[in-house]
CSV table of C-alpha atoms and ligand atoms in Angstrom, one decimal:
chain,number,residue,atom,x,y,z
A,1,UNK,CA,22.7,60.6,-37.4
A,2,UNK,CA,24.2,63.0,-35.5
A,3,UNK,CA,26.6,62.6,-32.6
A,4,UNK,CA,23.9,63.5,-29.7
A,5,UNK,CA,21.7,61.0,-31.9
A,6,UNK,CA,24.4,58.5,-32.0
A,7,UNK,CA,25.0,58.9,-28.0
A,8,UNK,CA,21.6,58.3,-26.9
A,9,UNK,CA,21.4,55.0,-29.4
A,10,UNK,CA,24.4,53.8,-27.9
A,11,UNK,CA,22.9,54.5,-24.5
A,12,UNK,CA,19.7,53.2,-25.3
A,13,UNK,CA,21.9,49.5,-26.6
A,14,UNK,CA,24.0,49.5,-23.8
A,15,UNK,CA,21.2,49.3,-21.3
A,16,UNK,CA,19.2,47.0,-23.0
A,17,UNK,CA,22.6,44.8,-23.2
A,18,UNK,CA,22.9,44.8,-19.5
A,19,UNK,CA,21.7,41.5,-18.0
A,20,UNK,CA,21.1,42.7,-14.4
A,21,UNK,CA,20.3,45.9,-12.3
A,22,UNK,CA,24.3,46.3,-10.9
A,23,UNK,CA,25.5,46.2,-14.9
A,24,UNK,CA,22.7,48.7,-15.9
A,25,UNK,CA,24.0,50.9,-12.7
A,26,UNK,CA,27.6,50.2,-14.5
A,27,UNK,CA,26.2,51.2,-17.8
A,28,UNK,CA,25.0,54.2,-16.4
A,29,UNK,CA,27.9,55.2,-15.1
A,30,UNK,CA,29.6,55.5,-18.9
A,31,UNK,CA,27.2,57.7,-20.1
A,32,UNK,CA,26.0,60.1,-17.1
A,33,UNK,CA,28.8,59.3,-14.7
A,34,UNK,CA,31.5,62.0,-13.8
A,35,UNK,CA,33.8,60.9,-16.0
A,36,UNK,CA,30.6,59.8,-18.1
A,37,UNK,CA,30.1,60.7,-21.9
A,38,UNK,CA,27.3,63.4,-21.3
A,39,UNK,CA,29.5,65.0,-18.9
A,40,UNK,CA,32.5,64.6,-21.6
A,41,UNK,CA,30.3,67.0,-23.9
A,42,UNK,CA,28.8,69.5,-21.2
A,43,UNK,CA,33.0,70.0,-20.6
A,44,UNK,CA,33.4,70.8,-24.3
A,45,UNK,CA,30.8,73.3,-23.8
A,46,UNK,CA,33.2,75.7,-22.1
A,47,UNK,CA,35.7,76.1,-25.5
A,48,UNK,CA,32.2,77.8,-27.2
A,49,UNK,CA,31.2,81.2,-27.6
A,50,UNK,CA,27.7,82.0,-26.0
A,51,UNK,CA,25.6,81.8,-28.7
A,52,UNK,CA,26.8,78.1,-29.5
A,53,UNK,CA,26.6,77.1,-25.9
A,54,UNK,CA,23.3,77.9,-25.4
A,55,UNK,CA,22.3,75.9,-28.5
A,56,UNK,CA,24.3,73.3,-27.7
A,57,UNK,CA,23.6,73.5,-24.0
A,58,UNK,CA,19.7,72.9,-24.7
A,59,UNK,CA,20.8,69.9,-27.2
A,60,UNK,CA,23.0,68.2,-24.7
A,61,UNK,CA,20.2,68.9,-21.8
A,62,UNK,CA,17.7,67.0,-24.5
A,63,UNK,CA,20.4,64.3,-25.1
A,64,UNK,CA,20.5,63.6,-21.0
A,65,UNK,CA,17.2,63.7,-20.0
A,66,UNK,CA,16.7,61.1,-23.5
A,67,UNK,CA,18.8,59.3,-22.0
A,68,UNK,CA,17.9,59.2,-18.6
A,69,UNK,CA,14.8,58.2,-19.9
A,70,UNK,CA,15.8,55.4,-21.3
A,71,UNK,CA,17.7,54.2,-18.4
A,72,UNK,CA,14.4,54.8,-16.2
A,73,UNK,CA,12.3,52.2,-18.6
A,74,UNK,CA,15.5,49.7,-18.8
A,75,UNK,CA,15.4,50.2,-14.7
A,76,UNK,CA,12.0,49.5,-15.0
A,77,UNK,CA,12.0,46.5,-17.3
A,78,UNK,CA,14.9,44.9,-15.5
A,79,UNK,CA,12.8,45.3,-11.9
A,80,UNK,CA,9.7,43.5,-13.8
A,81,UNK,CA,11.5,40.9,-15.1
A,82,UNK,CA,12.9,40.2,-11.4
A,83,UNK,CA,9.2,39.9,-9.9
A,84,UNK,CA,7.9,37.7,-13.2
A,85,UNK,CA,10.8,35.7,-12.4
A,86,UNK,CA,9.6,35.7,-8.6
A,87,UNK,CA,6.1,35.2,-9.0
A,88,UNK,CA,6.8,32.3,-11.8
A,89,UNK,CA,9.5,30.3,-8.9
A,90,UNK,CA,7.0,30.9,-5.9
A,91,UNK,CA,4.1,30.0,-8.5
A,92,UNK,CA,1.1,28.3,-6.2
A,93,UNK,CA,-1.2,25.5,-7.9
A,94,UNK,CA,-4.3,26.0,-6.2
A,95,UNK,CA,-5.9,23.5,-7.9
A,96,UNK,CA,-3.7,20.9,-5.4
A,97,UNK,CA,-5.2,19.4,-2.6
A,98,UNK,CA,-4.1,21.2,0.8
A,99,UNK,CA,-2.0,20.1,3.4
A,100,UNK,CA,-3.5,19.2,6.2
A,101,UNK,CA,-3.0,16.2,9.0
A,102,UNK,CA,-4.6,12.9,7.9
A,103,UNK,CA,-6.2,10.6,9.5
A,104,UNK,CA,-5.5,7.3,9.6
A,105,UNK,CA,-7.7,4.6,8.7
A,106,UNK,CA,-7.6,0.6,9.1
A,107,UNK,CA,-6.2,-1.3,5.6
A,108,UNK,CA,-9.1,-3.2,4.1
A,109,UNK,CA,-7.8,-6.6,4.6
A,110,UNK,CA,-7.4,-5.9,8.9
A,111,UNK,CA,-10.8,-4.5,8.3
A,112,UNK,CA,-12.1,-8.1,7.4
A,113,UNK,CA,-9.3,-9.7,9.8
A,114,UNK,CA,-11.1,-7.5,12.4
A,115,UNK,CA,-14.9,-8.7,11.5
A,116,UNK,CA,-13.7,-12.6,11.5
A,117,UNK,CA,-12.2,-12.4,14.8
A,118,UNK,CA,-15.7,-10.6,15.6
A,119,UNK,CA,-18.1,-13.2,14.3
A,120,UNK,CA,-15.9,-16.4,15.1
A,121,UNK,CA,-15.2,-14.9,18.9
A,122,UNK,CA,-18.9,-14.5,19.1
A,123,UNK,CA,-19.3,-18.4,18.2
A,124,UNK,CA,-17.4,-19.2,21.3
A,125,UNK,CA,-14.2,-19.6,19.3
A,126,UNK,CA,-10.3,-18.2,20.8
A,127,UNK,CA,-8.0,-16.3,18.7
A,128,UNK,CA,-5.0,-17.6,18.2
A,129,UNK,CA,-1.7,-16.0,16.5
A,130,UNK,CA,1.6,-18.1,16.2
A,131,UNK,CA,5.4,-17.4,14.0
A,132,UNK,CA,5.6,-16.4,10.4
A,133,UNK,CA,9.0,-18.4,10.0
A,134,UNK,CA,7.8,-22.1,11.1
A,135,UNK,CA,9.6,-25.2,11.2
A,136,UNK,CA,9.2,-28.0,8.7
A,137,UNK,CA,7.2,-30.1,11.0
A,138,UNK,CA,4.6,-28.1,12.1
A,139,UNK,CA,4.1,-26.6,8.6
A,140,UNK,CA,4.1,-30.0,6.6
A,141,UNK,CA,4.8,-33.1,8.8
A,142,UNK,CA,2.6,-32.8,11.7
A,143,UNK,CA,-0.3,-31.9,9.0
A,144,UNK,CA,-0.2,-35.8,7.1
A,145,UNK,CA,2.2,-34.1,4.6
A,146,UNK,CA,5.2,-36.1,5.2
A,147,UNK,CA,8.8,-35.1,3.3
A,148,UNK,CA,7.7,-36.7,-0.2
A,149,UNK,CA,4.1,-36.3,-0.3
A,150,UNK,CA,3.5,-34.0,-3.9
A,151,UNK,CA,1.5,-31.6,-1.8
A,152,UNK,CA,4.5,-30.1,-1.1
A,153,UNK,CA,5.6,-28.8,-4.1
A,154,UNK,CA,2.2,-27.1,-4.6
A,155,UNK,CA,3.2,-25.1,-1.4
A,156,UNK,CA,6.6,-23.8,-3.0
A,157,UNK,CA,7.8,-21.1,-0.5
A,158,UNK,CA,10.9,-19.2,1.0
A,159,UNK,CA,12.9,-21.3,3.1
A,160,UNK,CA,15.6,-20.7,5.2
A,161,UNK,CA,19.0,-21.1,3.8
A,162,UNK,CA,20.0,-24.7,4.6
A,163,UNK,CA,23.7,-24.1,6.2
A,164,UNK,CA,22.5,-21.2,8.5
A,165,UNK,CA,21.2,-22.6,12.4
A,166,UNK,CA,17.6,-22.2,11.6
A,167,UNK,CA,17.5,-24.4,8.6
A,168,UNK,CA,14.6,-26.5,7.8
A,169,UNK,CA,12.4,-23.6,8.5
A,170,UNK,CA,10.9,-21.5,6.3
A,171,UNK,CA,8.2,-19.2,6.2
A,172,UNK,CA,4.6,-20.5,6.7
A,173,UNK,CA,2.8,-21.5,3.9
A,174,UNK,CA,-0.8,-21.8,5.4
A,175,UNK,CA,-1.9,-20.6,8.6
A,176,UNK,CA,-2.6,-25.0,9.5
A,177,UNK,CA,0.6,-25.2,11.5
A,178,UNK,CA,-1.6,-23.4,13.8
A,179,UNK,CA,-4.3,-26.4,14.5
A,180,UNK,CA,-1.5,-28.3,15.6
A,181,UNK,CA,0.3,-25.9,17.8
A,182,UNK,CA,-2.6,-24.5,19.4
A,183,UNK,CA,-4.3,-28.2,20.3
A,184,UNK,CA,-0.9,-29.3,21.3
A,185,UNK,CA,-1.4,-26.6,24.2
A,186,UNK,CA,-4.9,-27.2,24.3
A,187,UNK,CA,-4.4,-30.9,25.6
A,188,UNK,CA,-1.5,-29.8,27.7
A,189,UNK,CA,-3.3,-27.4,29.9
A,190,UNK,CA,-6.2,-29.5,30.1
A,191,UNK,CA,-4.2,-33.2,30.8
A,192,UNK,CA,-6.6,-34.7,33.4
A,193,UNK,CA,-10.0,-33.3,32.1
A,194,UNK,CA,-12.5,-36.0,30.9
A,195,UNK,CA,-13.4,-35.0,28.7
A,196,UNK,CA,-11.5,-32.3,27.5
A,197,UNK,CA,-13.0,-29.4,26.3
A,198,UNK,CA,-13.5,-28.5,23.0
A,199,UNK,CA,-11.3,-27.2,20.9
A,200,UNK,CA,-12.7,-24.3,19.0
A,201,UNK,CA,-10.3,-21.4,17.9
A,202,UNK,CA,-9.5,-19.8,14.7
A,203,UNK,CA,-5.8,-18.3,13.8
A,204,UNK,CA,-5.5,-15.1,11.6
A,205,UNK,CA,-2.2,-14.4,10.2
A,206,UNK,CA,0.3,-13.9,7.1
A,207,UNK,CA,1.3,-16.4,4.5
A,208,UNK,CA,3.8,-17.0,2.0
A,209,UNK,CA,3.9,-18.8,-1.3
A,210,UNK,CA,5.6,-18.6,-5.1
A,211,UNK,CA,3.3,-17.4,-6.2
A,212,UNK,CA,2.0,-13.9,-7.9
A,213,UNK,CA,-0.5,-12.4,-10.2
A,214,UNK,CA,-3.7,-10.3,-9.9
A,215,UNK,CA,-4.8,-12.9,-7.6
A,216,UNK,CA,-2.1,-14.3,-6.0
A,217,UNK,CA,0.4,-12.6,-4.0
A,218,UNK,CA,3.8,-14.3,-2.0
A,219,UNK,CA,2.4,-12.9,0.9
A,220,UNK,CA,-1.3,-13.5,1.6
A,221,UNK,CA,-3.1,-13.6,4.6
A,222,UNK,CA,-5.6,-16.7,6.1
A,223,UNK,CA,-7.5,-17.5,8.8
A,224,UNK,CA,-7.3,-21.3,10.2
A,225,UNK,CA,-10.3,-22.5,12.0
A,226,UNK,CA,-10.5,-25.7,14.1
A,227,UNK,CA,-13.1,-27.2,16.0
A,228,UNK,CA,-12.6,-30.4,18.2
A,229,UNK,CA,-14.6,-32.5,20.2
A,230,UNK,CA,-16.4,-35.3,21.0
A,231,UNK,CA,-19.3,-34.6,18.5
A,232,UNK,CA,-18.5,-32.2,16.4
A,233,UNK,CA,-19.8,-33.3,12.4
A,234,UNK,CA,-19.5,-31.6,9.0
A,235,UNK,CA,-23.0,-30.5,9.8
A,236,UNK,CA,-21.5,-28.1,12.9
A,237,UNK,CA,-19.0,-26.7,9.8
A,238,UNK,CA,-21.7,-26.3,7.6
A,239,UNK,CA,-23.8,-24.2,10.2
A,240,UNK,CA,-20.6,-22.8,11.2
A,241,UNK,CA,-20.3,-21.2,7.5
A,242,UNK,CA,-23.4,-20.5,7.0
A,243,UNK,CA,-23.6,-17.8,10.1
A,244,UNK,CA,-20.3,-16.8,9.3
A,245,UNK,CA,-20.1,-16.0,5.4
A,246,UNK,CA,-24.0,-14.3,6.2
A,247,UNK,CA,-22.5,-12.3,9.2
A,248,UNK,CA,-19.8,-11.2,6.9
A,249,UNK,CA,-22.1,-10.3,4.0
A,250,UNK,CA,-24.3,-9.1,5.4
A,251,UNK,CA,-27.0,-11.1,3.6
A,252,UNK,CA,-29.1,-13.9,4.2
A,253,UNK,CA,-29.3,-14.3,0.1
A,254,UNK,CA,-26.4,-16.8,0.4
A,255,UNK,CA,-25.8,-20.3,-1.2
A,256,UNK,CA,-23.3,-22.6,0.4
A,257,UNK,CA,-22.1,-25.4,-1.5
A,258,UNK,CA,-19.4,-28.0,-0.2
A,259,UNK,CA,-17.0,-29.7,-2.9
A,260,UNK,CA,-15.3,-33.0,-2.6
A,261,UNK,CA,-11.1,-31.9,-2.4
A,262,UNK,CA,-8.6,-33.6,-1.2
A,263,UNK,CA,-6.1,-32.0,1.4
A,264,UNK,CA,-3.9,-34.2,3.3
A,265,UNK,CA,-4.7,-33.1,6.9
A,266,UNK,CA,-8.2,-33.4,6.6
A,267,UNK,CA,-10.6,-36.8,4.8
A,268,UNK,CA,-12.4,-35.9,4.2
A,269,UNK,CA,-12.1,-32.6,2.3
A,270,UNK,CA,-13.8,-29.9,0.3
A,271,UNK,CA,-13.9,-27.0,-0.8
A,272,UNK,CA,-16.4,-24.2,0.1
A,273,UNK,CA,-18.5,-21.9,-2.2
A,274,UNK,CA,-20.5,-19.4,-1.8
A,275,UNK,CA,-22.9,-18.0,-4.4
A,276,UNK,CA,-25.2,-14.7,-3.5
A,277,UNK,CA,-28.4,-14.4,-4.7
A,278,UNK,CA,-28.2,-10.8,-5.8
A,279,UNK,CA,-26.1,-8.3,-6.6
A,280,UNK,CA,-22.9,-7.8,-9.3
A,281,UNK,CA,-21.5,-11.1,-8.7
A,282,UNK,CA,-25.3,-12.7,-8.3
A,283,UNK,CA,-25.1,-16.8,-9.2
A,284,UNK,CA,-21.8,-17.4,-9.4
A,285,UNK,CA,-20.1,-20.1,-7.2
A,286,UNK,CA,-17.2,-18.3,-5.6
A,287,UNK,CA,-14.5,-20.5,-3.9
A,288,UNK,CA,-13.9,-18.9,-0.5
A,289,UNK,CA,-12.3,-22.4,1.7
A,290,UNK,CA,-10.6,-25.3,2.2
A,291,UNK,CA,-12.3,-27.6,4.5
A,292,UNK,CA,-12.2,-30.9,6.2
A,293,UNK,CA,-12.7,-33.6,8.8
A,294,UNK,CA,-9.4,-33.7,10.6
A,295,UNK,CA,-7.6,-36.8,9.4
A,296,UNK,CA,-6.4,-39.2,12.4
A,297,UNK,CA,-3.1,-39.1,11.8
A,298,UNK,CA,-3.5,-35.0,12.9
A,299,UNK,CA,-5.4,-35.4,15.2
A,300,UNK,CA,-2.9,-38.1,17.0
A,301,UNK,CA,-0.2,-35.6,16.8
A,302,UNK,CA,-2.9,-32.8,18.6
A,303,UNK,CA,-1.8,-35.5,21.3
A,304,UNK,CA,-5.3,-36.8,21.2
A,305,UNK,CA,-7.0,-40.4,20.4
A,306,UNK,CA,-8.3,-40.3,16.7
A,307,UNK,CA,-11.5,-42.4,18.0
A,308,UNK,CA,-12.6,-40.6,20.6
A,309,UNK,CA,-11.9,-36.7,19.3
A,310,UNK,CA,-13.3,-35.8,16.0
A,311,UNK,CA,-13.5,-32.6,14.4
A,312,UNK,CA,-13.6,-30.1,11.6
A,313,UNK,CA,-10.8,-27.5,10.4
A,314,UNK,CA,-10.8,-25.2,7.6
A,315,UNK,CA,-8.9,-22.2,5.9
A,316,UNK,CA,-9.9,-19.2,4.9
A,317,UNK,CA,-8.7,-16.2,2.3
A,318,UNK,CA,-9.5,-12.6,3.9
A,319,UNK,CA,-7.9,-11.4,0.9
A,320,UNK,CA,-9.9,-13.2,-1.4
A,321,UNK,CA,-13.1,-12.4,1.2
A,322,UNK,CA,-12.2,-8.7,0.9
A,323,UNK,CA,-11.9,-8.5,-2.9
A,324,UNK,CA,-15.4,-10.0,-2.1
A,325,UNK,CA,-16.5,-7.9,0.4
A,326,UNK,CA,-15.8,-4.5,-1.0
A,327,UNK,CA,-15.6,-5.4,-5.4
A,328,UNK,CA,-11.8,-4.8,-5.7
A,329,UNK,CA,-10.8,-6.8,-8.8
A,330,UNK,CA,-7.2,-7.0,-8.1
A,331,UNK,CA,-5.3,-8.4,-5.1
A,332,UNK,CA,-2.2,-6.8,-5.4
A,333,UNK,CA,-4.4,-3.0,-5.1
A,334,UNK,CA,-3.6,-4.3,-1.4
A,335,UNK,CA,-0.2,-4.4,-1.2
A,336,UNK,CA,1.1,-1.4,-3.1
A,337,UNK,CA,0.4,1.1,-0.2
A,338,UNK,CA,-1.3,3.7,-3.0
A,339,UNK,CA,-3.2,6.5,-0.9
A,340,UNK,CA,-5.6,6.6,-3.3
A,341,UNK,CA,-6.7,3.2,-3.4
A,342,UNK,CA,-6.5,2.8,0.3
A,343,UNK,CA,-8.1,6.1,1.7
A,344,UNK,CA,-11.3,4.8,0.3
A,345,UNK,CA,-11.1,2.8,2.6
A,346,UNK,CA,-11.0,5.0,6.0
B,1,DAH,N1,-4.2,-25.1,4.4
B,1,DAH,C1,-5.0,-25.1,3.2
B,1,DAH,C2,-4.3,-24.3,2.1
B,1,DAH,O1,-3.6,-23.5,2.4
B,1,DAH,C3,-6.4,-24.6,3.5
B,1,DAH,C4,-7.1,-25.6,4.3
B,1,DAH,C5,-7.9,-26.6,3.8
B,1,DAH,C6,-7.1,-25.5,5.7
B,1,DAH,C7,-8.5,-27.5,4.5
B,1,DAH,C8,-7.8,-26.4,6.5
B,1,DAH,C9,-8.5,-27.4,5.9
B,1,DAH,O2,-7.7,-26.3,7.8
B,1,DAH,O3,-9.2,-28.2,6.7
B,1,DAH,O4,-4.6,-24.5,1.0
């Protein structure tokens, strides 16, 4: 190889080693700068006769303009690289959903809180809504559940810490604390009427147990109904249920079935089943509420005379009634706040 040969190699390797445009302009400046190696040779030139220069002239013309060349396409590469690099950072997915302002929607459970309060308000019944974080004796004593009964410990909850002020609260385990508060008012604002007036109101609202798996969660949601009077009969709950759970559904192909139960604020008790006659889930009993004849003793602490006031109460799972309502097979799809699950929803 000859030295013209040998400069334009080294030119051609010293570009290609320079990272970035500024080193390649540096790199540039070594071979076809002033005090460059191109210009190193056309000074030689001078020391040779003409003959020789014009030769040698022509080669080290050759040599530059090679070598310009191959700064050009190193220029070139280096400036493609750049806009690659660009295009790869600023890189657009088009395949992603766009952004745009959502709308909100109601979450299924307040859907069906929203269509109880509907159907029961349009049986004449109020709507009540009371305090998460109850006292013992509302939640438990008041409702025939004194301090030892083993009720208790299948309503294990979160209680207050027992050296702060508020101990012996603790946060609701049933929406029931509600019958009592709400009669207790009830008779209050109507001392003097005889007979009082009936009683009939339900109380949506938030509950809390130990509890949790695909269909239980430590925070689940109820709706208390009481009615009171001085003729009301499990026949009234039955027809009661009957409009309600077919209001609900949406369906007169409905089965309701009552089960003896035992809870201690009511005797007696059952549960409540539904079964539809068609559909995914056609035939099967589904256990939807607790029910009951108000037991004396609750109905003395409503501040009223067991043997003249008689009355029904039950409780209700919209959770339950909205797994129900719209086929979701697990409860805690409710409380994970996934968009996906809940725009469906809207
Ligand atoms: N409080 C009961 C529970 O959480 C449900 C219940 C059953 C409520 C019977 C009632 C009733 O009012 O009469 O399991």
């Amino acid at each position: 190889m000859n030295d013209l040969e040998e400069l334009v190699a080294d030119a051609t390797l010293a570009f290609a080693d320079a990272p970035t445009p500024a080193e390649l302009e540096n790199a540039k400046a070594r071979f076809l700068g002033k005090a460059g190696r191109v210009t190193e040779l056309m000074k030689g030139l001078g020391a040779l006769s003409h003959d020789e220069k014009k030769s040698r002239g022509a080669e080290i013309n050759q040599t530059k303009q090679r070598i310009e060349a191959a700064l050009q396409a190193r220029r070139q590469s280096l400036a493609n690289d750049e806009l690659n690099a660009q295009l790869r950072a600023e890189a657009l997915d088009v395949s992603l959903p766009g952004r745009h302002r959502g709308t909100g929607g109601l979450h299924p459970v307040s859907r069906t809180m929203e269509r109880i309060e509907a159907i029961f308000g349009s049986m004449g019944f109020d709507v009540a809504d009371g305090p998460e974080i109850e006292d013992d004796w509302y939640n438990f004593t008041a409702l025939n559940t004194p301090e030892d009964h083993p009720a208790r410990s299948m309503h294990d909850t979160f209680y207050v810490d027992t050296r702060s002020e508020r101990a012996g609260h603790l946060l609701r385990t049933h929406t029931s604390p509600m019958q009592v508060r709400y009669a207790v008012q009830h008779v209050k604002r109507h001392a003097g009427l005889d007979p009082m007036p009936e009683i009939r109101v339900i109380a949506p609202g938030r509950t809390y147990r130990v509890d949790s798996d695909a269909t239980h969660s430590p925070m689940f949601h109820q709706c208390e109904g009481l009615w009171i009077g001085e003729d009301v009969s499990f026949k009234d709950l039955k027809a009661v249920f009957a409009d309600f759970f077919r209001n609900l559904f949406e369906t007169d192909d409905l089965q309701i079935r009552f089960r003896p139960s035992f809870f201690p604020f009511t005797e007696p008790s059952a549960e409540v089943d539904i079964a539809f006659a068609s559909g995914p889930l056609k035939g099967q009993w589904l256990e939807v509420a607790g029910s009951g004849q108000v037991h004396p003793n609750v109905v003395r602490n409503f501040g009223l005379d067991p043997e003249r006031y008689i009355g029904f109460a039950f409780g209700m799972g919209p959770d339950r009634l909205t797994m129900l309502r719209y086929g979701v097979n697990d409860l805690r799809l409710f409380y994970e706040g996934d968009m996906r699950f809940l725009s469906q929803f809207k």
